[in-house]
Coordinates of C-alpha atoms in Angstrom, one line a residue:
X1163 CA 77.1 307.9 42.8
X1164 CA 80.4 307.2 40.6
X1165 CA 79.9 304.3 40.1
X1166 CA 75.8 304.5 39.4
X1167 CA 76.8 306.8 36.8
X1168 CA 74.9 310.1 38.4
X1169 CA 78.3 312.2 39.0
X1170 CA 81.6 312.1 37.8
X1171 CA 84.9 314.0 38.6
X1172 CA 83.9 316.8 35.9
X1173 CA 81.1 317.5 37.8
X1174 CA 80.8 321.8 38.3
X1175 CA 80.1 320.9 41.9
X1176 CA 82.3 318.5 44.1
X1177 CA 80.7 315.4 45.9
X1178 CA 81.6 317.2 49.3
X1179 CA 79.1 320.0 48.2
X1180 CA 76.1 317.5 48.3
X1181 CA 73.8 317.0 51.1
X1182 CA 71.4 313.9 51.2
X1183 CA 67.9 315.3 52.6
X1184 CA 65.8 312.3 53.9
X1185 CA 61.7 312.4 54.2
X1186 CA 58.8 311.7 54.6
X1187 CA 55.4 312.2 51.7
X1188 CA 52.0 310.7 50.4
X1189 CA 52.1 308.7 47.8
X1190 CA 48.8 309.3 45.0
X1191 CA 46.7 306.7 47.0
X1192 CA 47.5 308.4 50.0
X1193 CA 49.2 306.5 52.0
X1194 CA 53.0 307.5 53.6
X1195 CA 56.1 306.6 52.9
X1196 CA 59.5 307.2 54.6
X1197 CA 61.4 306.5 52.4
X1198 CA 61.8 310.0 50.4
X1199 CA 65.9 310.9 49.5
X1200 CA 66.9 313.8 47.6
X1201 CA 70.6 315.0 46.9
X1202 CA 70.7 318.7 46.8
X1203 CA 73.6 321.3 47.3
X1204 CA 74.6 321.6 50.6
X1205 CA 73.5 325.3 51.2
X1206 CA 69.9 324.6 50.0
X1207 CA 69.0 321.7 51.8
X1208 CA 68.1 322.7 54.8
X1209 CA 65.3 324.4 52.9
X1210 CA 64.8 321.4 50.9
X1211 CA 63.7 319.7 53.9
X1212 CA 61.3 322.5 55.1
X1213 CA 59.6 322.3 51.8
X1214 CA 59.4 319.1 51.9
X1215 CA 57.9 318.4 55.0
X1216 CA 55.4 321.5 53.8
X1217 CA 54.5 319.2 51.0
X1218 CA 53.6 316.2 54.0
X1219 CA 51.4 318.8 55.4
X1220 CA 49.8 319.8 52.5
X1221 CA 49.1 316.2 51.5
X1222 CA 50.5 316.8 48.0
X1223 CA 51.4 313.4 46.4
X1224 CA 54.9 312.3 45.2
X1225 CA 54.5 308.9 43.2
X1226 CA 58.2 308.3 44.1
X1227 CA 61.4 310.2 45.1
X1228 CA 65.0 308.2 44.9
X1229 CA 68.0 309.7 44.4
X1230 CA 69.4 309.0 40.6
X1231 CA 71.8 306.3 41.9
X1232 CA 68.6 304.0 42.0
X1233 CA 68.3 304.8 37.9
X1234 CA 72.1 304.2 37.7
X1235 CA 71.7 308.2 36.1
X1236 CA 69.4 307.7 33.6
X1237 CA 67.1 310.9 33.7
X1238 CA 64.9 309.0 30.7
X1239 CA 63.8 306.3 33.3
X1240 CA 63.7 308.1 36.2
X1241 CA 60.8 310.0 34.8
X1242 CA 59.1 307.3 33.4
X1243 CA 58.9 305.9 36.9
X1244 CA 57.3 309.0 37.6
X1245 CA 59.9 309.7 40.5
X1246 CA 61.0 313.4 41.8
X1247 CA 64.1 313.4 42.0
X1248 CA 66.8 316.6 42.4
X1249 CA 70.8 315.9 41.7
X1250 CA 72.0 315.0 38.6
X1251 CA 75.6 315.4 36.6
X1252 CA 73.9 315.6 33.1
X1253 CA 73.5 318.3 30.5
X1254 CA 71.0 320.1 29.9
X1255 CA 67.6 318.5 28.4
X1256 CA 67.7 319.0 24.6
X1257 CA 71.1 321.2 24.9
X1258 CA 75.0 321.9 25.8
X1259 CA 76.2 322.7 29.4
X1260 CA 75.4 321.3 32.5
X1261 CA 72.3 321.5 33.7
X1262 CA 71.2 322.9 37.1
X1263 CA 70.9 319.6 38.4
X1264 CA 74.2 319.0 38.3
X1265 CA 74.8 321.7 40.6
X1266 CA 72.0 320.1 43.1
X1267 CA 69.9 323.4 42.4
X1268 CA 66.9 321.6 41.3
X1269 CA 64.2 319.8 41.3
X1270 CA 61.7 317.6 39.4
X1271 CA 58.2 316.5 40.6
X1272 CA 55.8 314.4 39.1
X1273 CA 56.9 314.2 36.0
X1274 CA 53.8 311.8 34.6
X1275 CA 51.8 315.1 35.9
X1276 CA 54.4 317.6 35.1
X1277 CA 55.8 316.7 31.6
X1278 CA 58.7 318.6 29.5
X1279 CA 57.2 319.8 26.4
X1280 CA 60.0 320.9 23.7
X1281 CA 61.8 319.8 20.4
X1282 CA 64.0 317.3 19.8
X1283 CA 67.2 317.8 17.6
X1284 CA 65.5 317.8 14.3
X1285 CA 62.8 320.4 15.3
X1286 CA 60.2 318.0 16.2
X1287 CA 58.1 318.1 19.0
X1288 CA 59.0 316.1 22.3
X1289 CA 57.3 315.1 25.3
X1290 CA 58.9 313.5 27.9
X1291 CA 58.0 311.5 29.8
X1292 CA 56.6 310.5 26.4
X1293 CA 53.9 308.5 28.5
X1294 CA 52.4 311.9 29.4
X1295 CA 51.6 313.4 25.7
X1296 CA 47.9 311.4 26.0
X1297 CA 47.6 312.7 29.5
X1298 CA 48.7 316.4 28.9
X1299 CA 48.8 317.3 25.0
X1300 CA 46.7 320.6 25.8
X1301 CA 48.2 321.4 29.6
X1302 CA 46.3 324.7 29.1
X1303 CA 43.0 323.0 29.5
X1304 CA 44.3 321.2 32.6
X1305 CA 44.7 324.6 35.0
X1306 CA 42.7 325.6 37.3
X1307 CA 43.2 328.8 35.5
X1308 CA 41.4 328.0 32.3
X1309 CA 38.4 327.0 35.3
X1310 CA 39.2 323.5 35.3
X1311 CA 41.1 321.9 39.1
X1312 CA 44.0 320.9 39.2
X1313 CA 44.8 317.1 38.9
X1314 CA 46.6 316.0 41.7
X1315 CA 50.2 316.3 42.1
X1316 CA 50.4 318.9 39.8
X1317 CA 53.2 321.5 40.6
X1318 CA 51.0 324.6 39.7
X1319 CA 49.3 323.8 43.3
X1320 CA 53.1 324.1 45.0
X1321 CA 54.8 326.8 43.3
X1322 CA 54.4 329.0 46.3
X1323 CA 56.0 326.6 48.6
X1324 CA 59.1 325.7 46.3
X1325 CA 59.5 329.9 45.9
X1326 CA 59.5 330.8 50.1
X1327 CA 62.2 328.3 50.3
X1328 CA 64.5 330.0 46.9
X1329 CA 63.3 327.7 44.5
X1330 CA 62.3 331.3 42.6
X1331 CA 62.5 329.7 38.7
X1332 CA 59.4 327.2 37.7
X1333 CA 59.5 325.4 34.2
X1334 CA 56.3 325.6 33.5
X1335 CA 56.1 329.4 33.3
X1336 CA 58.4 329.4 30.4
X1337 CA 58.1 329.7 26.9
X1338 CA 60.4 327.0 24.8
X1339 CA 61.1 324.4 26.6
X1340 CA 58.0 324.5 28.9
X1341 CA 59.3 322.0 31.8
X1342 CA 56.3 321.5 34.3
X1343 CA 58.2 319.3 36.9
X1344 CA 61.4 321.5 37.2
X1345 CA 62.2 324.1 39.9
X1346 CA 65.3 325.9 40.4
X1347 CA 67.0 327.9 42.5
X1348 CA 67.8 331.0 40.1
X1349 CA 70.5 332.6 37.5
X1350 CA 73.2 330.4 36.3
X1351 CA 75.6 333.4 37.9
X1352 CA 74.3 333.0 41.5
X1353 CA 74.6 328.6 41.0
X1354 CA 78.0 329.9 40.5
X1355 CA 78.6 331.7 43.4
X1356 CA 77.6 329.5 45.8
X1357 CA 79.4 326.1 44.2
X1358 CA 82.4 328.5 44.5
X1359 CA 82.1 329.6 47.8
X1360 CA 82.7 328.1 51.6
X1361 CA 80.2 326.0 52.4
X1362 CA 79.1 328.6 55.2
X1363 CA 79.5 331.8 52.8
X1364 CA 77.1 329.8 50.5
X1365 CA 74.6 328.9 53.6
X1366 CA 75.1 332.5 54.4
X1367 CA 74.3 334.0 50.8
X1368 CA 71.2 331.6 50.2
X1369 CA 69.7 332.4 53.6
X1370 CA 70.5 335.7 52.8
X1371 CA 68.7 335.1 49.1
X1372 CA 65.5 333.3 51.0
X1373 CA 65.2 336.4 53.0
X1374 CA 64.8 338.8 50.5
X1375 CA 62.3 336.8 49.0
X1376 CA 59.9 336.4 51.7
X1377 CA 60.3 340.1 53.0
X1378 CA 58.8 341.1 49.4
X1379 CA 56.2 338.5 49.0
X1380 CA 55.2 339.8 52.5
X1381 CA 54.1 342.9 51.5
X1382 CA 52.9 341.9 47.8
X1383 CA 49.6 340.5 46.6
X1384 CA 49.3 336.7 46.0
X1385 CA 48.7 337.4 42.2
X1386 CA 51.9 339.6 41.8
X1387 CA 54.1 338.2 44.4
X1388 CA 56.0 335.2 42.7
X1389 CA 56.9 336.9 39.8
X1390 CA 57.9 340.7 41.0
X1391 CA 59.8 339.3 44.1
X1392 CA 61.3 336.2 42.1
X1393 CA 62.7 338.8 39.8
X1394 CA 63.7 341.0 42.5
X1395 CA 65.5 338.7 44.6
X1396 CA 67.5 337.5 41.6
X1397 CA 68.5 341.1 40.9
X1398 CA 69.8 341.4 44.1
X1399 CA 72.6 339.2 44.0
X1400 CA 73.6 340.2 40.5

């Protein structure tokens, strides 16, 4: 990954921190494929795999998922590929900082499907991957909300599965950016946390954080659930 460019020794969380998750999904035609890798933080992945392997069962499509090594970093052409993908030691899309990625706390999915809508620099509007603004210039229109179903492999039809397993923060539910593909784990202060803990104080604290989760979406209606609990849970560890 040094020398593809996808972390270097700045990175907020070490290379020993990582965990490779390796699986198994149905591409858009249907058809497996075994040769899924994601690189998450090491205390999320073994929910990373359950999810993913809920995605198998649910037959929800991937079009591609390598690591950002096979992109040598580049974010740009990863999601022009259309590939899901999770680490990545970049800044944030359109901003300063690091972004979550670089911490292994998130995920991308489809992002043909699942597009970033924000503004560039200079105010203006921005679509990436910019191959998606003729598929998705009205995503309003596209949700099975608005009484329309949902094209496959769009991440409206997962968000419960990426929330049981702590992925509690969904892009497309926000405002400015709006950032379809991208899940996340939770507040910048809980990344934190973990990526400064022990490996099994971190494993600890996010099964702790899963937990707390599921006991609330348990006894909560489907429609109210995701985000009362989300927001819950993220108190909790405040």
């Amino acid at each position: 990954m040094l020398a593809a460019n996808v972390i270097s020794e700045r990175n907020p969380l070490p290379c020993r921190r990582l965990a490779r998750v390796r699986f198994s999904y149905v591409d858009f035609d249907g058809r497996r494929k075994d040769d899924g890798e994601m690189i998450v933080m090491d205390a999320v992945a073994p929910y990373v795999q359950r999810l993913l392997a809920q995605l198998l069962a649910a037959q929800f499509p991937l079009h591609s998922a390598h690591d950002l090594s096979y992109y040598h970093g580049d974010d740009l052409a990863s999601m022009a590929d259309n590939n899901s993908s999770a680490f990545n030691g970049r800044p944030i899309t359109g901003g300063g900082g690091w972004s979550k990625h670089a911490y292994g706390a998130a995920i991308d999915i489809n992002p043909l499907q699942n597009p970033y809508f924000g503004h560039d620099a200079q105010g203006r509007p921005m679509v990436l991957p910019p191959a998606a603004a003729a598929l998705h210039a009205d995503r309003a229109a596209d949700r099975s909300a608005e009484g329309k179903p949902l094209q496959a492999g769009m991440a409206e039809a997962v968000r419960t599965i990426f929330a049981e397993n702590g992925f509690l923060i969904w892009g497309g539910a926000w405002h400015e950016p709006v950032d379809y593909q991208h899940f996340e784990i939770g507040e910048r202060a809980f990344i934190e946390k973990l990526a400064h803990a022990t490996p099994a104080k971190a494993a600890r604290m996010f099964e702790r954080y899963v937990r707390t989760y599921r006991n609330c979406a348990a006894l909560r209606t489907p429609a109210v659930r995701e985000a009362q609990c989300a927001q819950k849970t993220m108190r909790s560890v405040d």
